[in-house]
mmCIF file of C-alpha atoms in Angstrom:
data_model
loop_
_atom_site.group_PDB
_atom_site.id
_atom_site.type_symbol
_atom_site.label_atom_id
_atom_site.label_comp_id
_atom_site.label_asym_id
_atom_site.label_seq_id
_atom_site.Cartn_x
_atom_site.Cartn_y
_atom_site.Cartn_z
ATOM 1 C CA MET A 1 3.748 8.547 12.055
ATOM 2 C CA THR A 2 6.241 9.175 9.293
ATOM 3 C CA SER A 3 6.447 5.718 7.736
ATOM 4 C CA LEU A 4 6.421 5.714 3.958
ATOM 5 C CA SER A 5 6.515 1.947 3.612
ATOM 6 C CA SER A 6 5.321 0.111 0.531
ATOM 7 C CA PRO A 7 2.369 -2.227 0.565
ATOM 8 C CA VAL A 8 3.071 -5.817 1.599
ATOM 9 C CA SER A 9 1.680 -8.568 -0.658
ATOM 10 C CA THR A 10 1.167 -12.282 -0.056
ATOM 11 C CA VAL A 11 -0.180 -14.956 -2.388
ATOM 12 C CA THR A 12 -1.772 -18.313 -1.718
ATOM 13 C CA GLY A 13 -2.153 -21.066 -4.299
ATOM 14 C CA PRO A 14 -5.186 -22.529 -6.026
ATOM 15 C CA SER A 15 -7.883 -24.201 -3.995
ATOM 16 C CA PRO A 16 -7.668 -28.015 -4.089
ATOM 17 C CA GLY A 17 -9.829 -29.689 -6.732
ATOM 18 C CA CYS A 18 -10.304 -26.572 -8.888
ATOM 19 C CA SER A 19 -9.647 -26.645 -12.608
ATOM 20 C CA SER A 20 -7.302 -23.893 -13.666
ATOM 21 C CA ARG A 21 -8.120 -24.177 -17.392
ATOM 22 C CA GLY A 22 -8.819 -20.607 -18.540
ATOM 23 C CA ASN A 23 -8.904 -19.394 -14.965
ATOM 24 C CA GLU A 24 -6.479 -16.958 -13.398
ATOM 25 C CA PRO A 25 -5.695 -16.291 -9.725
ATOM 26 C CA PRO A 26 -6.148 -12.731 -8.440
ATOM 27 C CA ALA A 27 -3.448 -10.180 -9.235
ATOM 28 C CA PHE A 28 -3.313 -6.532 -8.213
ATOM 29 C CA ILE A 29 -2.882 -4.483 -11.393
ATOM 30 C CA LEU A 30 -2.929 -1.303 -9.321
ATOM 31 C CA PRO A 31 -2.358 -2.126 -5.639
ATOM 32 C CA PRO A 32 -3.771 0.255 -3.044
ATOM 33 C CA ARG A 33 -1.268 2.598 -1.387
ATOM 34 C CA ASN A 34 -0.892 4.095 2.074
ATOM 35 C CA ALA A 35 -3.100 7.124 2.736
ATOM 36 C CA ARG A 36 -1.750 10.087 4.709
ATOM 37 C CA VAL A 37 -4.576 12.181 6.137
ATOM 38 C CA SER A 38 -5.321 14.671 8.920
ATOM 39 C CA VAL A 39 -7.790 13.881 11.693
ATOM 40 C CA GLY A 40 -11.240 14.709 10.312
ATOM 41 C CA GLY A 41 -10.139 14.197 6.699
ATOM 42 C CA VAL A 42 -11.030 11.484 4.195
ATOM 43 C CA ALA A 43 -8.757 8.479 3.611
ATOM 44 C CA ASN A 44 -9.155 6.894 0.185
ATOM 45 C CA LEU A 45 -7.610 3.445 -0.328
ATOM 46 C CA GLU A 46 -8.189 2.360 -3.918
ATOM 47 C CA GLY A 47 -6.819 -0.006 -6.513
ATOM 48 C CA ARG A 48 -7.541 -2.459 -9.292
ATOM 49 C CA VAL A 49 -7.483 -6.261 -9.372
ATOM 50 C CA ARG A 50 -7.820 -8.841 -12.130
ATOM 51 C CA GLY A 51 -8.441 -12.588 -12.239
ATOM 52 C CA HIS A 52 -10.853 -15.153 -13.640
ATOM 53 C CA PRO A 53 -13.383 -15.691 -12.325
ATOM 54 C CA GLU A 54 -13.537 -12.077 -11.160
ATOM 55 C CA PRO A 55 -12.025 -11.866 -7.662
ATOM 56 C CA GLN A 56 -14.122 -10.916 -4.651
ATOM 57 C CA VAL A 57 -12.467 -7.998 -2.803
ATOM 58 C CA THR A 58 -12.696 -7.770 0.990
ATOM 59 C CA TRP A 59 -11.138 -5.164 3.294
ATOM 60 C CA LEU A 60 -9.955 -6.361 6.714
ATOM 61 C CA ARG A 61 -9.045 -4.395 9.831
ATOM 62 C CA GLU A 62 -7.482 -6.316 12.726
ATOM 63 C CA GLY A 63 -8.634 -9.588 11.135
ATOM 64 C CA ARG A 64 -12.276 -8.517 10.781
ATOM 65 C CA ALA A 65 -14.105 -7.553 7.595
ATOM 66 C CA VAL A 66 -14.663 -3.803 7.199
ATOM 67 C CA ILE A 67 -18.374 -3.241 6.681
ATOM 68 C CA GLY A 68 -19.602 -0.095 4.961
ATOM 69 C CA GLY A 69 -21.462 2.301 7.201
ATOM 70 C CA GLU A 70 -21.786 5.948 8.138
ATOM 71 C CA ARG A 71 -18.061 6.756 7.902
ATOM 72 C CA CYS A 72 -16.768 3.823 5.812
ATOM 73 C CA VAL A 73 -17.759 3.221 2.208
ATOM 74 C CA VAL A 74 -16.640 0.036 0.449
ATOM 75 C CA GLU A 75 -17.042 0.393 -3.320
ATOM 76 C CA ARG A 76 -16.574 -1.980 -6.230
ATOM 77 C CA GLY A 77 -16.536 -0.544 -9.745
ATOM 78 C CA GLY A 78 -16.319 -2.184 -13.126
ATOM 79 C CA ARG A 79 -13.148 -3.670 -14.626
ATOM 80 C CA GLY A 80 -11.662 -4.608 -11.255
ATOM 81 C CA TYR A 81 -11.647 -1.171 -9.602
ATOM 82 C CA PHE A 82 -12.287 -1.092 -5.846
ATOM 83 C CA SER A 83 -11.941 1.341 -2.940
ATOM 84 C CA LEU A 84 -12.369 1.874 0.770
ATOM 85 C CA LYS A 85 -13.155 5.444 1.826
ATOM 86 C CA VAL A 86 -13.025 6.402 5.494
ATOM 87 C CA GLY A 87 -14.573 9.810 6.192
ATOM 88 C CA GLY A 88 -14.103 11.911 9.313
ATOM 89 C CA VAL A 89 -10.896 10.027 10.129
ATOM 90 C CA ARG A 90 -10.256 9.556 13.843
ATOM 91 C CA GLU A 91 -7.043 8.561 15.603
ATOM 92 C CA GLU A 92 -8.350 5.018 16.083
ATOM 93 C CA ASP A 93 -8.745 4.674 12.279
ATOM 94 C CA ALA A 94 -4.968 4.911 11.798
ATOM 95 C CA GLY A 95 -3.102 1.680 11.199
ATOM 96 C CA PRO A 96 -3.006 -1.276 8.833
ATOM 97 C CA TYR A 97 -5.831 -2.341 6.518
ATOM 98 C CA THR A 98 -5.621 -5.528 4.462
ATOM 99 C CA CYS A 99 -7.210 -5.786 1.038
ATOM 100 C CA GLN A 100 -7.889 -9.405 0.112
ATOM 101 C CA ALA A 101 -8.805 -10.500 -3.426
ATOM 102 C CA THR A 102 -10.087 -14.079 -3.694
ATOM 103 C CA ASN A 103 -11.404 -16.394 -6.388
ATOM 104 C CA GLN A 104 -11.430 -20.187 -6.825
ATOM 105 C CA GLU A 105 -7.843 -20.058 -8.125
ATOM 106 C CA GLY A 106 -6.349 -18.435 -5.044
ATOM 107 C CA SER A 107 -6.077 -15.369 -2.888
ATOM 108 C CA ARG A 108 -3.815 -12.338 -2.764
ATOM 109 C CA GLN A 109 -3.506 -9.776 0.016
ATOM 110 C CA VAL A 110 -2.025 -6.297 0.174
ATOM 111 C CA THR A 111 -1.666 -4.506 3.510
ATOM 112 C CA VAL A 112 -1.593 -0.709 3.524
ATOM 113 C CA GLU A 113 -1.927 1.903 6.254
ATOM 114 C CA ILE A 114 -3.911 4.987 7.058
ATOM 115 C CA LEU A 115 -1.269 7.352 8.419
ATOM 116 C CA LEU A 116 -2.143 10.468 10.397
ATOM 117 C CA GLU A 117 -0.314 13.620 9.401
ATOM 118 C CA ASP A 118 1.925 15.017 12.100
ATOM 119 C CA LYS A 119 0.736 18.554 12.826
ATOM 120 C CA SER A 120 4.339 19.684 13.357
ATOM 121 C CA MET A 121 5.426 18.365 9.935
ATOM 122 C CA LYS A 122 5.384 20.998 7.224
ATOM 123 C CA THR A 123 3.387 19.620 4.311
ATOM 124 C CA PHE A 124 3.162 21.106 0.847
ATOM 125 C CA PHE A 125 0.180 20.625 -1.422
ATOM 126 C CA LEU A 126 1.128 20.441 -5.073
ATOM 127 C CA SER A 127 -0.881 19.055 -7.947
ATOM 128 C CA SER A 128 0.656 17.885 -11.204
ATOM 129 C CA SER A 129 0.120 21.400 -12.577
ATOM 130 C CA GLY A 130 2.026 22.903 -9.644
ATOM 131 C CA LYS A 131 -1.014 24.666 -8.178
ATOM 132 C CA SER A 132 -1.845 24.285 -4.506
ATOM 133 C CA GLY A 133 -4.789 22.218 -3.353
ATOM 134 C CA GLY A 134 -3.833 18.920 -5.000
ATOM 135 C CA ARG A 135 -2.091 15.798 -3.753
ATOM 136 C CA SER A 136 -0.022 16.083 -0.570
ATOM 137 C CA SER A 137 3.764 16.065 -0.962
ATOM 138 C CA LEU A 138 6.297 15.818 1.844
ATOM 139 C CA TRP A 139 9.159 16.966 -0.349
ATOM 140 C CA GLY A 140 8.045 20.411 -1.489
ATOM 141 C CA GLU A 141 9.160 20.250 -5.123
ATOM 142 C CA SER A 142 9.040 16.594 -6.121
ATOM 143 C CA PRO A 143 9.565 13.209 -4.493
ATOM 144 C CA PRO A 144 12.907 11.421 -4.755
ATOM 145 C CA LYS A 145 13.395 9.361 -7.930
ATOM 146 C CA PHE A 146 15.677 6.398 -8.541
ATOM 147 C CA ILE A 147 18.306 6.858 -11.255
ATOM 148 C CA THR A 148 19.190 3.161 -10.982
ATOM 149 C CA LYS A 149 16.485 1.059 -9.386
ATOM 150 C CA PRO A 150 17.371 -1.206 -6.459
ATOM 151 C CA SER A 151 17.678 -4.872 -7.354
ATOM 152 C CA ARG A 152 16.086 -7.691 -5.394
ATOM 153 C CA LEU A 153 18.297 -8.715 -2.495
ATOM 154 C CA VAL A 154 18.076 -12.193 -1.013
ATOM 155 C CA ALA A 155 20.047 -13.079 2.116
ATOM 156 C CA LYS A 156 19.699 -15.893 4.608
ATOM 157 C CA LEU A 157 19.347 -15.086 8.288
ATOM 158 C CA GLY A 158 22.771 -14.032 9.580
ATOM 159 C CA GLU A 159 24.147 -13.201 6.117
ATOM 160 C CA THR A 160 24.754 -9.691 4.833
ATOM 161 C CA GLY A 161 23.972 -8.242 1.442
ATOM 162 C CA SER A 162 24.238 -4.906 -0.273
ATOM 163 C CA SER A 163 22.351 -2.892 -2.834
ATOM 164 C CA SER A 164 23.564 0.322 -4.441
ATOM 165 C CA PRO A 165 20.616 2.151 -5.982
ATOM 166 C CA ARG A 166 21.278 5.751 -7.005
ATOM 167 C CA GLN A 167 18.670 8.427 -6.530
ATOM 168 C CA ARG A 168 18.090 12.042 -7.483
ATOM 169 C CA ASP A 169 16.941 13.975 -4.430
ATOM 170 C CA ALA A 170 17.770 17.017 -2.369
ATOM 171 C CA HIS A 171 17.388 15.039 0.863
ATOM 172 C CA PRO A 172 19.309 11.940 1.989
ATOM 173 C CA PRO A 173 17.257 8.768 1.513
ATOM 174 C CA THR A 174 16.155 6.418 4.250
ATOM 175 C CA SER A 175 15.600 2.745 3.647
ATOM 176 C CA HIS A 176 14.431 -0.345 5.405
ATOM 177 C CA GLY A 177 13.564 -3.908 4.534
ATOM 178 C CA THR A 178 10.932 -6.368 5.567
ATOM 179 C CA ARG A 179 10.734 -10.094 6.022
ATOM 180 C CA GLY A 180 7.251 -11.335 6.702
ATOM 181 C CA ARG A 181 5.842 -8.905 9.248
ATOM 182 C CA ARG A 182 9.255 -7.984 10.674
ATOM 183 C CA SER A 183 11.043 -4.896 9.412
ATOM 184 C CA PHE A 184 14.700 -4.054 9.764
ATOM 185 C CA CYS A 185 17.089 -1.248 8.913
ATOM 186 C CA PRO A 186 20.232 -2.097 6.975
ATOM 187 C CA VAL A 187 23.597 -1.772 8.712
ATOM 188 C CA GLY A 188 24.652 1.854 8.386
ATOM 189 C CA GLY A 189 21.169 2.742 7.055
ATOM 190 C CA SER A 190 18.486 4.844 8.638
#
């Protein structure tokens, strides 16, 4: 799998009959991100949520709650921090995981993936200090960076639209879009 897609987020409104005075629906301050890991490694999906009352965080896999156990640890720290750690990753662990934050004011979900590293893909390990052994990087030196960020693009079904973000990178960029659970590649894109 070589997908580098961003998390997908959905929001539902307040529950009927609830007072919203001083209350706040859940919001991901630091949404979890995809985890790329080798078979046998540890996948760490972590983030931070806020809301009042404090949101309850639940991890879902194929519509079912992920329960902590021998290989899975669901943690909740102070100040809205949360994580799901999957140890001894197996092929069947790869795929989407949904993090759901809920309180009486509403619910928000972010879906991320555990991605298995392709053994044939050359991967470099660089930390922020440049020493090996840190965070995995697919780019070698540094990831691509936007010089001008892409703007939001809204198009009705059948219409076309364009966006012209500029990036600084040694490799040509690839892009795709999503609508709901369907993804698409732009015309002329990759």
